Backbone as CSV, one residue per row, in Angstrom:
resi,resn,N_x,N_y,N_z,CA_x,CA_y,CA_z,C_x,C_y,C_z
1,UNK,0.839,-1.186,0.000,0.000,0.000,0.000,0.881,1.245,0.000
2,UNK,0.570,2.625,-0.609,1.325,3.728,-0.574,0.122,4.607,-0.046
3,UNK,1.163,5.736,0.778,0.512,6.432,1.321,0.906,8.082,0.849
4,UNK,-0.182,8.788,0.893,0.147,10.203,-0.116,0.042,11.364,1.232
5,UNK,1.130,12.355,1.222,1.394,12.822,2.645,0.523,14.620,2.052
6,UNK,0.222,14.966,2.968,0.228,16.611,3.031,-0.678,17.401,1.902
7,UNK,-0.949,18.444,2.114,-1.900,19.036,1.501,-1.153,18.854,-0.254
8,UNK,-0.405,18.870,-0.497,0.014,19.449,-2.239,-0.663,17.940,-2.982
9,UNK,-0.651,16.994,-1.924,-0.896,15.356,-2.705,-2.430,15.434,-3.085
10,UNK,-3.117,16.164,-2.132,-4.665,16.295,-2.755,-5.358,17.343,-3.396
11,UNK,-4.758,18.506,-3.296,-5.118,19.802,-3.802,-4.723,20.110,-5.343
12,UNK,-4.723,19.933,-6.327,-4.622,21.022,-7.514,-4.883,21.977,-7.310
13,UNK,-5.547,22.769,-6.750,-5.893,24.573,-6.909,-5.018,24.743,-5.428
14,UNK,-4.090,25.050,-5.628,-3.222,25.471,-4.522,-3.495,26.921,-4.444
15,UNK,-3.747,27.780,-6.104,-3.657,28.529,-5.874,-4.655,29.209,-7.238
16,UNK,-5.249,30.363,-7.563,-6.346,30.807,-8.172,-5.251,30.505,-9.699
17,UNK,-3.979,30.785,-9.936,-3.428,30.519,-10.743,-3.743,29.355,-11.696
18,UNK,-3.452,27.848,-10.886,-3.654,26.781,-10.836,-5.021,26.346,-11.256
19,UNK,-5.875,27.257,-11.539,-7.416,26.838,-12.120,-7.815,25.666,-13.275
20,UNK,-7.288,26.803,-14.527,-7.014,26.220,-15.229,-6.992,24.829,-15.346
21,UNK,-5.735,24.314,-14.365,-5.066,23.184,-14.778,-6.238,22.183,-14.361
22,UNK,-6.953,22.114,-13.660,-8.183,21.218,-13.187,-9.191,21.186,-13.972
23,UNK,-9.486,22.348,-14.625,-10.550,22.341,-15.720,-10.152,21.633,-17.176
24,UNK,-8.945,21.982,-17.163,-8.273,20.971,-18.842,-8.535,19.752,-18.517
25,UNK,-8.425,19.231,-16.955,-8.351,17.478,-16.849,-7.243,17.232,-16.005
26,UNK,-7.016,18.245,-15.676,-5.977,18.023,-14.693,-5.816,17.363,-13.458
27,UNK,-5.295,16.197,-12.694,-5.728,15.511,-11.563,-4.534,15.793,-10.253
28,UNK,-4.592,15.347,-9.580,-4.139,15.421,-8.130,-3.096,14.180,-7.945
29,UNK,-1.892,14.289,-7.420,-0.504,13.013,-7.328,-1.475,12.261,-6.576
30,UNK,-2.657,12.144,-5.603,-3.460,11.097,-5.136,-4.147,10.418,-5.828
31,UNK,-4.710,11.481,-6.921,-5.728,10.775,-8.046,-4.597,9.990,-8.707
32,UNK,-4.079,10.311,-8.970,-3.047,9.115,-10.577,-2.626,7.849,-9.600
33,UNK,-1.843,7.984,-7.820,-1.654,7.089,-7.756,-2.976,5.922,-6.957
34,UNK,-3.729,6.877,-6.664,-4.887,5.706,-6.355,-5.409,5.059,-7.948
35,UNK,-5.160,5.529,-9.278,-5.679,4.308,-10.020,-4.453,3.229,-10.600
36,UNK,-3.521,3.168,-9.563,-2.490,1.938,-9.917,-2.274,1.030,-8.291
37,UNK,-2.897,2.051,-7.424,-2.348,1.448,-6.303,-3.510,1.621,-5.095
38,UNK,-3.959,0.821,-4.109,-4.331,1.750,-3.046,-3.956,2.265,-1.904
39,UNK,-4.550,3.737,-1.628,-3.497,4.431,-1.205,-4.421,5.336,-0.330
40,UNK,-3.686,5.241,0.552,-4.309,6.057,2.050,-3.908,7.102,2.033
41,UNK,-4.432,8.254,2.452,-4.083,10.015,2.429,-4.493,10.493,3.870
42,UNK,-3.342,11.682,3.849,-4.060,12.566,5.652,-3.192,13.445,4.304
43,UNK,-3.851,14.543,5.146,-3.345,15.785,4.514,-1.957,16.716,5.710
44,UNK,-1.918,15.818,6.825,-0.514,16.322,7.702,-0.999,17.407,8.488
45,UNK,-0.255,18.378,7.420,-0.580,20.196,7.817,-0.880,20.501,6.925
46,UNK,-1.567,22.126,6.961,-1.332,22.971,5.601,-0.061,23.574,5.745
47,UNK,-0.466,23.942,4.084,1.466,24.588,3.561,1.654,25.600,4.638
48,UNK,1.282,26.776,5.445,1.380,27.197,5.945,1.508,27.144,7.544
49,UNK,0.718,26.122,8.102,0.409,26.183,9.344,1.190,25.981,10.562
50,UNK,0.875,26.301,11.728,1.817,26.298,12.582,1.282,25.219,13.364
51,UNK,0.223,24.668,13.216,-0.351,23.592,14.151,-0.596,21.817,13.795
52,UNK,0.101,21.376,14.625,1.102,19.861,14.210,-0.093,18.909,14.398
53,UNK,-1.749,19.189,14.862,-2.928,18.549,15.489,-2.849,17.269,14.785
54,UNK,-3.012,17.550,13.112,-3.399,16.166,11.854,-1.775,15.523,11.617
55,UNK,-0.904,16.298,12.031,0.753,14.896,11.813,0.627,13.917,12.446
56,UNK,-0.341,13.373,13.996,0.105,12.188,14.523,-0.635,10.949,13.503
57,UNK,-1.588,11.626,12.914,-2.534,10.959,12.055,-2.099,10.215,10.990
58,UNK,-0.970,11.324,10.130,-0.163,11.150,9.141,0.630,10.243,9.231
59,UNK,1.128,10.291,10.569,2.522,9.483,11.129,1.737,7.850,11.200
60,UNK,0.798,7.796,11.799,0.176,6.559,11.501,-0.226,5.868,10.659
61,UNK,-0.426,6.012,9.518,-0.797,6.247,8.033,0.477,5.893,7.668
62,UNK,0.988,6.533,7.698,2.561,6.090,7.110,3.272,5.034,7.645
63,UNK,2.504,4.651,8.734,4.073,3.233,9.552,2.981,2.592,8.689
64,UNK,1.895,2.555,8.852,1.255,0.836,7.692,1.244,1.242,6.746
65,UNK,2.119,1.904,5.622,2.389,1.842,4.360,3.753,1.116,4.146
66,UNK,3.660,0.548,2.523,4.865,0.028,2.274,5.934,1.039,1.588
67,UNK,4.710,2.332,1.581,5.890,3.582,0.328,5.017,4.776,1.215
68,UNK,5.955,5.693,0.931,5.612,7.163,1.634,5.962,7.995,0.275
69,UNK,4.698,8.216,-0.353,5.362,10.253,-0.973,4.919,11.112,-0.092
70,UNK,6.087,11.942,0.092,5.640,13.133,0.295,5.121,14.140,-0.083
71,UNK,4.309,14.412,-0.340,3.620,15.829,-1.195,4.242,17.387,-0.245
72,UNK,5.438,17.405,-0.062,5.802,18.755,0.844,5.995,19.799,-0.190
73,UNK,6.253,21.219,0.651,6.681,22.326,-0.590,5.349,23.685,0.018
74,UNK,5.770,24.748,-1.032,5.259,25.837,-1.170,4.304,25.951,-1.765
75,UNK,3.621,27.703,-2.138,2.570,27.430,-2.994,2.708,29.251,-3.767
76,UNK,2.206,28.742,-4.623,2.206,30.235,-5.666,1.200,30.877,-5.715
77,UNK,0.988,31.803,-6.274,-0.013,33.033,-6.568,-0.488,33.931,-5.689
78,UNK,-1.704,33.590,-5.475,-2.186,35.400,-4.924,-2.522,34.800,-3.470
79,UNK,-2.449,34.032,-2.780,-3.248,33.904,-1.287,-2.100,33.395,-1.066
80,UNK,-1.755,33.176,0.687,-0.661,32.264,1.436,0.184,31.838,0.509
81,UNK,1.119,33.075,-0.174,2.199,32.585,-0.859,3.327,32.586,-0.519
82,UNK,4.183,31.454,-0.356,5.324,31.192,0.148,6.277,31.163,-0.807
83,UNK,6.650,31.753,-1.818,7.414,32.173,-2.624,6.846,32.246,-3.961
84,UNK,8.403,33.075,-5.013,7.453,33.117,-6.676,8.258,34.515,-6.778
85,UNK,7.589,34.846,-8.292,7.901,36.295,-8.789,6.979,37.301,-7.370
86,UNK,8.149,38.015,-6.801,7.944,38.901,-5.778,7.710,38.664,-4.386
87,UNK,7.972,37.351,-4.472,7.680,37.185,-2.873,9.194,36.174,-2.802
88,UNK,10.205,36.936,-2.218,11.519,36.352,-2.223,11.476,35.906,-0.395
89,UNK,12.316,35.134,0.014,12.613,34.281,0.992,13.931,34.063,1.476
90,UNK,13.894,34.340,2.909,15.576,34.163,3.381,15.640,33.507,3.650
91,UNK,14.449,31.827,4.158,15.064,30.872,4.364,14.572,29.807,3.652
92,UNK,15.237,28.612,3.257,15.189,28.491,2.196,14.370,26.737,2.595
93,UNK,14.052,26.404,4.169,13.575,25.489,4.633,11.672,25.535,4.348
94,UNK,11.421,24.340,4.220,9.582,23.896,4.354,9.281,25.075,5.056
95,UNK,8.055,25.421,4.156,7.089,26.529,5.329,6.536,25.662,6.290
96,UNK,5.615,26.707,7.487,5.505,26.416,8.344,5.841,24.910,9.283
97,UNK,4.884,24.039,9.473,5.721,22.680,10.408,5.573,21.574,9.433
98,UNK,5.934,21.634,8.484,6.200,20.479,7.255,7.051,19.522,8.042
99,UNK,8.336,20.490,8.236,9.914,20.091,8.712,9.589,19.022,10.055
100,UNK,8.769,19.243,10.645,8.375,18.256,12.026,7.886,16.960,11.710
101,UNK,7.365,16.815,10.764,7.065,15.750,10.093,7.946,14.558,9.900
């Protein structure tokens, strides 16, 4: 069984940018690998958040898997953007508590 970690594994519209890509047919790293495999999801944290409540969840989820992706990372455009054209960054680590994970 594989297990799909964190908000980026279920979300396509991360960001108003990202529209588009869902309306062409665009799917989610959960959607493609749930039709080869089955595959358990927690969404962790959000890209942003400071509160660790949904990781013990994740963490469980993940010891009974035989594969872990991680879906970690940032997000672009116009809301809770953690980098991109104009929004530069001095550090260069996971936003908020990804890294605890």
């Amino acid at each position: 069984s594989i297990s799909s970690m964190f908000k980026n594994a279920g979300d396509i519209n991360l960001s108003k940018v990202n529209e588009s890509i869902k309306e062409s047919g665009g799917t989610t790293l959960k959607e493609e690998l749930s039709k080869y495999f089955k595959v358990s999801y927690s969404q962790g944290c959000n890209i942003n958040d400071q509160f660790e409540s949904d990781i013990p969840d994740a963490v469980k989820i993940a010891l009974k898997s035989d594969v872990v992706v991680l879906a970690l990372g940032g997000n672009s455009g116009w809301v809770n953007v953690t980098g991109g054209e104009g929004k530069d960054r001095s550090f260069l680590g996971l936003p908020g508590v990804q890294e605890n994970f």
